[in-house]
Coordinates of N, CA and C in Angstrom, one line a residue:
Chain A
X1 N 13.8 3.2 -17.8 CA 12.8 2.9 -17.3 C 12.7 3.1 -16.0
X2 N 12.3 4.4 -15.5 CA 12.1 4.1 -13.8 C 11.3 3.5 -13.3
X3 N 11.9 3.0 -11.9 CA 10.2 2.1 -11.3 C 11.4 1.2 -10.5
X4 N 10.1 0.5 -9.8 CA 10.8 -0.3 -8.4 C 10.8 -2.1 -9.2
X5 N 11.7 -2.6 -8.9 CA 11.8 -3.7 -9.4 C 11.7 -5.2 -8.1
X6 N 11.3 -6.1 -8.0 CA 11.2 -7.1 -6.6 C 11.4 -8.0 -7.7
X7 N 12.2 -9.2 -7.0 CA 12.8 -10.4 -7.1 C 12.8 -11.4 -6.3
X8 N 12.5 -12.8 -6.2 CA 11.9 -13.2 -7.4 C 10.1 -13.3 -7.3
X9 N 9.9 -13.4 -8.3 CA 7.9 -13.4 -8.6 C 7.3 -14.2 -7.4
X10 N 8.5 -15.3 -7.7 CA 7.7 -16.9 -6.6 C 8.9 -17.0 -6.3
X11 N 8.9 -17.6 -4.8 CA 9.6 -18.3 -3.4 C 9.4 -19.0 -2.8
X12 N 10.1 -20.0 -2.7 CA 9.6 -21.2 -1.5 C 10.9 -21.5 -0.9
X13 N 10.3 -21.7 0.4 CA 10.7 -21.6 1.5 C 10.9 -22.9 2.0
X14 N 12.0 -23.6 2.9 CA 11.7 -25.2 3.1 C 11.6 -24.3 4.6
X15 N 11.5 -25.6 5.6 CA 11.3 -25.2 7.3 C 12.8 -25.1 7.4
X16 N 12.8 -23.8 8.6 CA 14.1 -23.6 9.3 C 15.1 -22.7 8.0
X17 N 14.7 -22.7 6.9 CA 15.3 -21.8 5.9 C 15.1 -20.0 5.8
X18 N 16.3 -19.6 5.8 CA 16.3 -18.1 5.9 C 15.8 -17.7 4.0
X19 N 15.5 -17.1 4.1 CA 15.2 -16.3 2.1 C 14.7 -14.6 2.4
X20 N 15.4 -14.4 1.3 CA 15.8 -12.9 0.8 C 14.9 -12.6 -0.3
X21 N 14.2 -11.4 -0.2 CA 13.4 -11.1 -1.0 C 14.0 -9.7 -1.4
X22 N 14.3 -9.2 -3.0 CA 15.5 -8.2 -3.6 C 14.3 -7.2 -3.7
X23 N 14.5 -6.1 -3.6 CA 13.5 -4.6 -3.9 C 15.1 -3.9 -4.8
X24 N 14.8 -3.4 -5.2 CA 15.4 -2.2 -5.8 C 14.6 -1.6 -6.7
X25 N 15.1 0.3 -6.9 CA 14.3 1.2 -7.2 C 15.5 2.1 -8.0
X26 N 15.5 2.6 -9.0 CA 15.9 3.7 -9.8 C 15.4 4.9 -9.9
X27 N 14.8 5.5 -9.0 CA 13.7 6.5 -8.8 C 14.4 7.9 -8.2
X28 N 15.7 7.4 -7.5 CA 16.3 8.4 -6.5 C 15.5 8.9 -5.2
X29 N 14.6 7.8 -4.6 CA 13.6 8.0 -4.1 C 14.4 7.7 -2.4
X30 N 14.5 8.3 -1.1 CA 15.1 8.3 0.1 C 14.5 7.4 0.8
X31 N 13.3 6.5 0.8 CA 12.6 6.3 1.8 C 12.2 4.9 0.8
X32 N 12.2 3.9 1.6 CA 11.7 2.5 1.3 C 11.4 1.9 2.1
X33 N 10.3 1.0 1.9 CA 9.4 -0.1 2.6 C 8.7 -1.5 2.1
X34 N 8.7 -2.4 3.2 CA 8.5 -3.4 2.9 C 6.8 -3.9 3.5
X35 N 5.9 -4.3 3.1 CA 4.4 -4.7 3.6 C 4.1 -5.7 3.2
X36 N 3.7 -6.3 4.3 CA 2.9 -8.2 3.8 C 1.8 -7.8 3.8
X37 N 0.9 -8.6 3.0 CA -0.5 -8.8 2.1 C -0.9 -10.5 2.6
X38 N -1.5 -10.4 3.4 CA -2.4 -11.8 3.5 C -3.9 -11.8 2.8
X39 N -4.4 -12.7 2.4 CA -5.4 -12.9 1.7 C -6.9 -12.2 2.2
X40 N -7.5 -12.0 1.8 CA -9.1 -10.7 2.4 C -8.5 -9.7 3.5
X41 N -6.9 -9.4 3.3 CA -6.4 -8.1 4.1 C -5.6 -7.2 3.4
X42 N -5.6 -5.8 4.1 CA -4.9 -5.0 3.5 C -3.4 -5.1 3.9
X43 N -2.8 -4.0 3.7 CA -1.1 -4.2 3.9 C -1.0 -3.8 4.9
X44 N 0.1 -4.6 5.6 CA 0.9 -4.3 7.0 C 2.3 -4.1 6.9
X45 N 2.7 -3.0 7.7 CA 4.0 -2.7 7.5 C 4.9 -3.3 8.0
X46 N 6.0 -3.9 7.4 CA 7.2 -4.3 8.2 C 8.2 -3.7 8.9
X47 N 8.9 -2.9 7.6 CA 9.9 -2.1 8.1 C 9.9 -1.1 6.7
X48 N 10.4 -0.1 7.6 CA 10.6 1.1 6.8 C 12.1 2.0 6.6
X49 N 12.8 2.3 5.8 CA 13.7 3.2 5.8 C 13.7 4.3 5.1
X50 N 14.2 5.4 6.0 CA 14.0 7.1 5.6 C 15.0 7.4 4.9
X51 N 16.6 6.3 4.8 CA 17.7 6.7 4.3 C 18.6 6.1 4.7
X52 N 19.4 6.0 3.7 CA 21.0 5.1 3.7 C 21.3 4.5 5.2
X53 N 21.7 3.7 5.4 CA 22.1 3.1 6.7 C 21.0 3.0 8.0
X54 N 20.0 3.1 7.8 CA 18.7 3.5 8.7 C 17.8 2.8 8.5
X55 N 17.1 1.9 9.5 CA 15.7 1.6 8.7 C 15.0 1.3 10.2
X56 N 13.7 1.5 10.9 CA 13.0 1.5 11.4 C 12.0 0.1 11.5
X57 N 11.4 -0.7 12.7 CA 10.6 -1.5 12.6 C 9.1 -0.9 12.5
X58 N 8.4 -1.7 11.7 CA 7.2 -1.3 11.5 C 6.1 -2.0 12.6
X59 N 4.8 -2.7 12.3 CA 3.8 -3.2 13.0 C 4.2 -4.9 13.3
X60 N 5.0 -5.4 12.0 CA 4.7 -6.8 12.5 C 6.5 -7.5 12.0
X61 N 7.5 -6.7 12.9 CA 8.9 -7.0 12.3 C 9.1 -8.2 13.1
X62 N 8.5 -9.0 14.1 CA 9.1 -10.0 14.2 C 9.7 -11.1 13.2
X63 N 10.8 -11.7 13.4 CA 10.8 -12.7 12.0 C 11.5 -12.2 10.4
X64 N 11.4 -11.2 10.7 CA 12.4 -10.3 9.8 C 13.7 -9.5 9.9
X65 N 14.2 -9.5 8.7 CA 15.0 -8.2 8.7 C 15.7 -7.8 7.5
X66 N 16.0 -6.7 7.8 CA 16.6 -5.7 6.6 C 18.1 -5.3 6.4
X67 N 18.5 -4.6 5.5 CA 19.6 -4.1 5.4 C 19.2 -2.8 4.1
X68 N 19.5 -1.6 4.6 CA 19.7 -0.5 3.3 C 21.4 -0.2 3.1
X69 N 22.1 -0.5 2.7 CA 23.6 -0.1 2.6 C 23.6 0.7 1.3
X70 N 22.5 0.8 0.3 CA 22.6 1.5 -1.0 C 21.4 2.2 -1.3
X71 N 21.2 3.3 -1.9 CA 20.2 4.1 -1.8 C 18.9 3.2 -2.2
X72 N 19.5 2.5 -3.4 CA 18.7 2.0 -4.6 C 18.3 0.6 -4.1
X73 N 18.5 0.1 -3.1 CA 18.4 -1.5 -2.5 C 18.1 -1.7 -1.3
X74 N 16.8 -2.4 -1.2 CA 16.5 -2.7 0.3 C 15.8 -3.9 0.8
X75 N 16.7 -4.9 0.8 CA 16.3 -6.3 1.0 C 15.4 -7.0 2.0
X76 N 14.5 -7.5 2.2 CA 14.2 -8.1 3.3 C 14.6 -9.5 3.4
X77 N 14.9 -10.0 4.5 CA 15.0 -11.6 4.9 C 14.2 -11.8 5.9
X78 N 13.4 -13.1 5.2 CA 12.8 -13.6 5.9 C 13.0 -14.7 6.9
X79 N 13.2 -15.0 8.0 CA 14.2 -15.7 8.7 C 13.3 -17.1 9.6
X80 N 14.0 -18.2 9.8 CA 13.2 -19.4 10.0 C 12.2 -18.7 11.5
X81 N 12.3 -17.4 12.1 CA 11.8 -17.3 13.5 C 10.4 -16.5 12.8
X82 N 10.0 -16.4 12.0 CA 8.9 -16.5 11.1 C 8.5 -17.2 11.2
X83 N 7.3 -17.8 11.9 CA 6.4 -18.7 11.4 C 5.5 -19.3 10.7
X84 N 4.8 -18.4 10.1 CA 4.2 -17.8 9.0 C 4.1 -17.3 8.0
X85 N 4.9 -17.4 7.3 CA 5.8 -16.6 6.2 C 5.1 -16.5 4.8
X86 N 4.0 -17.5 4.7 CA 3.3 -17.4 3.3 C 2.6 -16.3 3.3
X87 N 2.8 -15.5 2.3 CA 2.2 -14.2 2.1 C 3.0 -13.9 0.6
X88 N 2.0 -12.4 0.4 CA 2.4 -11.6 -0.4 C 3.2 -10.8 0.2
X89 N 4.6 -10.3 -0.6 CA 5.3 -9.2 -0.3 C 5.4 -8.0 -1.1
X90 N 5.0 -7.1 -0.2 CA 4.8 -5.7 -1.3 C 6.2 -4.4 -0.9
X91 N 7.1 -4.3 -2.1 CA 8.4 -3.3 -1.5 C 7.8 -2.1 -1.9
X92 N 8.0 -0.8 -1.5 CA 7.4 0.8 -2.1 C 8.4 1.7 -1.6
X93 N 8.5 2.9 -2.6 CA 9.3 3.7 -2.0 C 8.7 4.9 -2.2
X94 N 9.3 6.6 -1.7 CA 9.0 7.5 -2.0 C 10.1 8.6 -1.9
X95 N 9.8 9.6 -2.7 CA 10.9 10.5 -2.3 C 11.4 10.9 -1.0
X96 N 10.3 11.3 -0.4 CA 11.1 11.3 1.2 C 9.5 10.9 2.2
X97 N 9.9 10.4 3.3 CA 8.9 10.3 4.0 C 7.3 10.7 4.1
X98 N 7.6 12.1 3.9 CA 6.3 12.7 3.3 C 5.7 12.9 2.2
X99 N 6.0 11.9 1.4 CA 5.4 11.8 -0.2 C 5.0 10.3 -0.3
X100 N 3.8 10.2 -1.5 CA 3.2 9.0 -1.7 C 4.0 8.2 -2.3
X101 N 3.3 6.8 -1.9 CA 4.5 5.7 -1.6 C 3.9 4.9 -3.2
X102 N 5.3 4.4 -3.5 CA 4.7 3.7 -5.0 C 5.6 2.7 -4.5
X103 N 4.6 1.4 -5.5 CA 4.9 -0.1 -5.5 C 5.3 -0.8 -6.2
X104 N 6.0 -1.4 -5.8 CA 6.8 -2.6 -6.6 C 5.4 -4.1 -7.1
X105 N 5.8 -4.8 -8.4 CA 5.0 -5.8 -8.6 C 4.8 -6.9 -7.4
X106 N 5.7 -7.0 -6.4 CA 5.4 -7.7 -5.6 C 6.5 -9.5 -5.3
X107 N 6.1 -10.1 -4.2 CA 7.0 -11.2 -4.2 C 5.5 -11.9 -3.7
X108 N 5.5 -13.3 -3.9 CA 4.2 -14.5 -3.7 C 5.8 -15.7 -3.2
X109 N 5.8 -15.6 -1.5 CA 6.1 -16.5 -0.6 C 5.5 -17.7 -0.5
X110 N 6.0 -19.0 -0.6 CA 5.1 -19.7 -0.1 C 6.1 -21.1 0.4
X111 N 5.6 -21.5 1.8 CA 6.5 -22.3 2.6 C 6.6 -24.1 2.1
X112 N 7.2 -24.8 1.7 CA 6.6 -26.0 1.5 C 7.1 -27.1 2.2
Chain B
X1 N -4.6 4.3 17.8 CA -3.8 4.3 16.6 C -5.0 4.5 15.3
X2 N -4.4 4.8 14.6 CA -5.3 5.1 13.5 C -6.0 3.6 12.5
X3 N -7.2 3.9 12.4 CA -7.5 2.6 11.8 C -8.8 2.9 10.2
X4 N -8.7 2.1 9.7 CA -9.5 2.7 8.3 C -10.1 1.4 8.1
X5 N -11.6 1.8 7.8 CA -12.7 0.7 7.6 C -13.3 0.7 6.1
X6 N -13.6 0.0 5.5 CA -14.2 0.1 4.5 C -15.3 -1.9 4.2
X7 N -16.2 -0.9 4.4 CA -17.7 -1.5 4.9 C -17.8 -2.3 3.8
X8 N -17.5 -2.4 2.6 CA -18.3 -3.5 1.1 C -17.0 -4.2 1.0
X9 N -17.1 -5.3 1.5 CA -16.3 -6.5 0.8 C -16.2 -6.7 -0.7
X10 N -17.5 -6.3 -1.5 CA -17.5 -6.5 -2.6 C -18.4 -5.6 -3.4
X11 N -18.6 -5.3 -4.4 CA -19.5 -3.9 -5.2 C -19.2 -4.6 -6.8
X12 N -20.5 -4.4 -7.2 CA -20.3 -4.2 -9.1 C -20.9 -3.4 -9.6
X13 N -20.2 -3.0 -10.7 CA -20.9 -2.0 -11.6 C -21.2 -2.4 -12.8
X14 N -22.3 -2.1 -13.8 CA -22.4 -2.2 -14.8 C -21.4 -1.1 -15.9
X15 N -20.9 -1.8 -17.1 CA -20.1 -0.9 -17.6 C -20.5 0.1 -18.0
X16 N -19.6 1.4 -18.1 CA -20.1 3.2 -18.0 C -20.9 3.5 -16.9
X17 N -21.4 2.7 -15.7 CA -22.4 3.4 -14.8 C -21.3 3.8 -13.8
X18 N -21.8 4.5 -12.7 CA -21.2 5.4 -11.9 C -21.2 4.3 -10.5
X19 N -19.8 3.9 -9.8 CA -20.1 3.5 -8.8 C -19.4 4.3 -7.4
X20 N -19.6 3.9 -6.2 CA -19.1 4.6 -5.0 C -18.5 3.9 -3.9
X21 N -17.6 3.6 -3.8 CA -16.7 2.5 -2.8 C -16.4 3.6 -1.2
X22 N -16.8 3.3 -0.4 CA -16.9 3.6 1.0 C -15.3 3.5 2.0
X23 N -15.2 4.6 2.5 CA -14.1 4.4 3.4 C -14.5 5.2 4.5
X24 N -14.3 5.3 5.7 CA -14.1 5.6 6.8 C -13.1 5.5 8.1
X25 N -12.5 6.7 8.8 CA -11.0 6.3 9.3 C -11.7 6.9 10.6
X26 N -10.6 6.6 11.4 CA -10.6 7.0 12.9 C -9.0 7.6 13.4
X27 N -9.2 8.9 13.1 CA -7.9 9.3 13.7 C -8.2 10.6 14.8
X28 N -7.4 11.3 15.6 CA -7.7 12.1 16.5 C -6.9 13.9 15.9
X29 N -5.9 12.9 14.9 CA -4.9 14.3 14.3 C -6.1 15.0 13.2
X30 N -5.2 16.3 13.2 CA -6.1 17.3 12.4 C -5.3 17.5 11.0
X31 N -4.1 17.0 10.9 CA -3.3 16.8 9.8 C -3.1 15.7 9.4
X32 N -3.3 15.2 8.1 CA -3.2 13.4 7.7 C -3.2 13.8 6.1
X33 N -2.9 12.6 5.3 CA -3.5 12.2 3.9 C -4.2 11.1 3.9
X34 N -5.2 11.1 2.8 CA -5.9 9.8 2.8 C -5.9 9.6 1.0
X35 N -5.4 7.9 0.7 CA -5.2 7.5 -0.3 C -6.2 6.6 -0.6
X36 N -6.5 6.6 -2.1 CA -6.8 5.2 -2.9 C -6.1 4.4 -3.8
X37 N -5.4 3.2 -3.0 CA -5.0 2.6 -4.3 C -5.7 1.2 -5.2
X38 N -5.1 1.2 -6.4 CA -6.1 0.3 -7.0 C -5.1 -1.4 -7.1
X39 N -5.5 -2.6 -6.7 CA -4.9 -3.7 -6.7 C -5.2 -4.7 -8.3
X40 N -5.1 -4.5 -9.3 CA -5.8 -5.4 -10.0 C -5.0 -6.9 -9.8
X41 N -5.3 -7.8 -10.8 CA -5.0 -9.5 -10.7 C -3.5 -9.3 -10.7
X42 N -2.7 -7.9 -11.4 CA -1.3 -8.7 -11.6 C -0.6 -8.4 -10.3
X43 N -1.5 -8.0 -9.1 CA -1.4 -7.5 -7.9 C -0.5 -6.4 -7.0
X44 N 0.0 -5.8 -8.4 CA 0.5 -4.3 -7.9 C -0.3 -3.3 -7.8
X45 N 0.5 -3.0 -6.7 CA -0.6 -1.3 -5.8 C -0.7 -0.3 -7.0
X46 N -1.5 0.2 -7.4 CA -1.0 1.2 -8.1 C -2.0 2.8 -7.3
X47 N -1.3 4.0 -7.4 CA -2.0 4.9 -6.8 C -3.2 6.0 -7.3
X48 N -4.1 5.5 -7.2 CA -5.5 6.2 -7.9 C -5.9 7.7 -8.0
X49 N -5.4 8.3 -6.1 CA -6.0 9.5 -6.0 C -5.5 9.3 -4.6
X50 N -5.2 11.0 -4.4 CA -4.3 11.0 -2.9 C -5.0 12.7 -2.6
X51 N -5.3 12.4 -1.3 CA -6.3 13.7 -0.5 C -5.5 14.4 0.4
X52 N -5.1 15.2 0.6 CA -4.3 16.7 1.8 C -5.4 16.4 2.8
X53 N -5.6 16.0 3.8 CA -6.9 16.8 4.9 C -7.2 18.2 5.0
X54 N -6.1 19.2 5.1 CA -6.2 20.6 4.9 C -6.5 20.9 3.7
X55 N -7.0 20.9 2.7 CA -7.9 21.0 1.6 C -9.3 20.4 1.3
X56 N -9.9 21.7 1.2 CA -11.4 21.5 0.9 C -12.2 20.7 0.0
X57 N -10.8 21.1 -1.2 CA -11.4 20.7 -2.5 C -11.3 19.1 -2.4
X58 N -12.1 18.5 -2.8 CA -12.0 17.0 -3.3 C -11.1 16.9 -4.7
X59 N -10.4 15.7 -4.0 CA -9.1 15.6 -5.6 C -10.2 14.7 -6.4
X60 N -9.8 15.2 -7.7 CA -10.0 14.2 -8.6 C -9.4 14.1 -9.8
X61 N -8.9 12.7 -10.4 CA -8.2 12.2 -11.4 C -9.0 11.6 -12.6
X62 N -9.4 12.7 -13.5 CA -9.9 12.0 -14.5 C -11.2 11.4 -14.1
X63 N -11.6 10.5 -14.5 CA -12.8 9.4 -14.2 C -12.7 9.4 -12.5
X64 N -12.3 9.2 -11.6 CA -11.9 8.7 -10.1 C -12.0 10.2 -9.4
X65 N -12.9 10.4 -8.6 CA -13.2 11.1 -7.8 C -13.1 11.1 -6.4
X66 N -13.4 12.0 -5.6 CA -13.3 11.4 -4.0 C -14.3 12.8 -3.3
X67 N -15.1 12.0 -2.3 CA -15.8 13.3 -1.7 C -15.5 12.9 -0.1
X68 N -14.2 13.7 0.5 CA -13.8 13.6 1.4 C -14.7 14.9 2.4
X69 N -15.2 14.3 3.4 CA -15.7 14.9 4.5 C -15.3 14.8 5.9
X70 N -14.7 15.7 5.8 CA -13.4 15.6 7.6 C -14.4 15.5 8.7
X71 N -15.5 16.6 8.9 CA -16.4 16.2 9.9 C -16.6 14.5 10.4
X72 N -17.0 14.0 9.1 CA -17.6 12.5 9.3 C -16.3 11.3 9.4
X73 N -15.2 12.1 8.9 CA -14.2 11.1 8.7 C -14.6 10.4 7.8
X74 N -14.9 10.6 6.5 CA -15.3 9.8 5.8 C -14.6 10.1 4.2
X75 N -14.2 9.2 3.4 CA -13.3 9.6 2.1 C -14.0 8.2 1.2
X76 N -15.2 8.6 0.5 CA -15.6 7.6 -0.7 C -14.9 7.9 -2.1
X77 N -15.2 6.9 -2.5 CA -13.7 7.0 -4.0 C -15.3 6.8 -4.9
X78 N -15.7 7.6 -5.9 CA -16.6 7.4 -7.5 C -15.9 7.2 -8.6
X79 N -16.3 6.0 -9.0 CA -15.6 6.0 -10.5 C -16.8 6.3 -11.5
X80 N -16.4 6.8 -12.5 CA -17.4 7.7 -13.5 C -17.3 6.7 -14.4
X81 N -18.1 6.7 -15.5 CA -18.0 5.9 -16.8 C -17.1 4.4 -17.0
X82 N -17.4 3.8 -15.6 CA -16.5 2.4 -15.3 C -16.3 2.0 -16.9
X83 N -15.4 1.2 -16.6 CA -14.9 0.2 -17.8 C -14.0 -0.9 -17.1
X84 N -14.2 -1.9 -18.3 CA -13.4 -3.4 -17.9 C -12.1 -2.9 -17.3
X85 N -11.8 -2.7 -17.4 CA -9.9 -2.3 -16.6 C -10.2 -1.5 -15.1
X86 N -11.7 -1.4 -15.2 CA -11.5 -0.5 -13.5 C -11.8 -2.2 -12.4
X87 N -11.7 -3.1 -13.0 CA -12.4 -4.5 -11.8 C -11.1 -4.4 -11.1
X88 N -11.0 -4.5 -9.7 CA -9.8 -4.7 -9.2 C -9.9 -4.7 -7.5
X89 N -9.4 -4.8 -6.6 CA -9.3 -4.4 -5.2 C -8.9 -2.9 -4.9
X90 N -9.9 -2.6 -4.5 CA -9.5 -1.0 -4.1 C -9.1 -1.1 -2.6
X91 N -8.0 -0.3 -2.4 CA -7.7 0.0 -1.1 C -7.6 1.3 -0.4
X92 N -8.1 1.8 0.9 CA -8.5 2.7 1.5 C -7.2 3.2 2.2
X93 N -6.1 4.1 2.3 CA -5.2 4.1 3.4 C -5.4 5.8 3.6
X94 N -4.6 5.6 5.1 CA -4.7 7.1 6.2 C -3.2 6.6 6.3
X95 N -2.5 7.9 6.3 CA -1.1 8.4 6.5 C -1.3 9.7 7.5
X96 N -0.4 9.4 8.7 CA -0.3 11.3 9.4 C 0.5 12.1 8.7
X97 N 0.5 13.3 8.7 CA 1.4 14.3 8.6 C 2.2 14.5 9.4
X98 N 2.2 13.8 10.5 CA 2.8 14.4 11.8 C 4.5 13.1 11.9
X99 N 4.8 12.9 11.0 CA 6.0 12.3 11.2 C 5.7 10.7 11.3
X100 N 6.9 9.6 10.9 CA 6.8 8.9 11.1 C 6.0 8.0 9.5
X101 N 6.3 6.6 9.4 CA 5.5 5.9 8.3 C 4.1 5.2 8.7
X102 N 3.4 5.8 9.4 CA 2.2 5.1 9.9 C 1.0 5.1 8.9
X103 N 1.7 4.2 8.2 CA 0.5 4.2 6.8 C -0.5 3.1 7.2
X104 N -1.6 3.2 7.1 CA -3.2 2.3 7.4 C -3.9 1.9 6.3
X105 N -3.8 0.6 6.4 CA -4.6 0.1 5.1 C -5.9 -0.4 5.5
X106 N -7.2 -0.2 4.8 CA -8.1 -0.8 4.8 C -8.4 -2.5 4.4
X107 N -9.2 -3.2 4.6 CA -9.3 -4.2 4.1 C -9.6 -4.4 2.6
X108 N -10.1 -3.9 1.9 CA -10.2 -3.6 0.3 C -11.6 -3.6 0.2
X109 N -12.1 -3.4 -1.0 CA -13.4 -3.9 -1.5 C -13.3 -4.3 -3.1
X110 N -13.4 -5.2 -3.4 CA -13.3 -6.3 -4.4 C -14.5 -5.1 -5.5
X111 N -14.1 -5.1 -6.4 CA -15.2 -4.3 -7.7 C -15.0 -5.3 -8.7
X112 N -16.2 -5.6 -9.4 CA -16.6 -6.2 -10.8 C -17.2 -5.2 -11.6
X113 N -16.8 -5.1 -12.6 CA -17.3 -4.6 -13.6 C -18.0 -5.8 -14.4
X114 N -19.1 -5.4 -14.8 CA -20.1 -6.3 -15.7 C -20.0 -5.6 -17.0
X115 N -19.8 -6.3 -18.1 CA -20.2 -5.8 -19.7 C -21.8 -5.7 -19.9

């Protein structure tokens, strides 16, 4: 089955803690993206990667970090510097940057 | 920067009827892509339809069609023969054709389908 998987489905973070959200795709897509969705709002871009070992900041990158060591994986770390991390996080991928983005099922992050 | 506006926070439709969701956008670019995504209660974003700005013909996918008015910067989604499974949040999105990954989303419209 080809697709995008995100884990965990729910994640709890304590104050001052870094947490990492997983995103994996087996679609052989070059480009991958991380979005944040807050209640009643659309998606906002955190980071994106057009190719392995390269990534760029989106609109709201502060307090987040990413890596792209493998084509199929694009993990997102929410650092302690992100003061309001409670949100729904969506990962997406596309064949190339010009093509349509397809989304994973998302991770809900809550702060304890 | 480009902005996308969905002026209808909520809409409802009777099962088997037709409903139209509105979307307007602001851009100075001549070439771009427009999308409608559906987000059901599972919260996974599902592509509904895509429109290339250089194409005059409106995109259609089964019961879903768009009315793309480039001069008016309007991109509405029409759902025909509405089904209970169509109930979801619908997001309009804009993406430049000139590079980068500047995909902009509207705030969404919540569609309720009444049996």
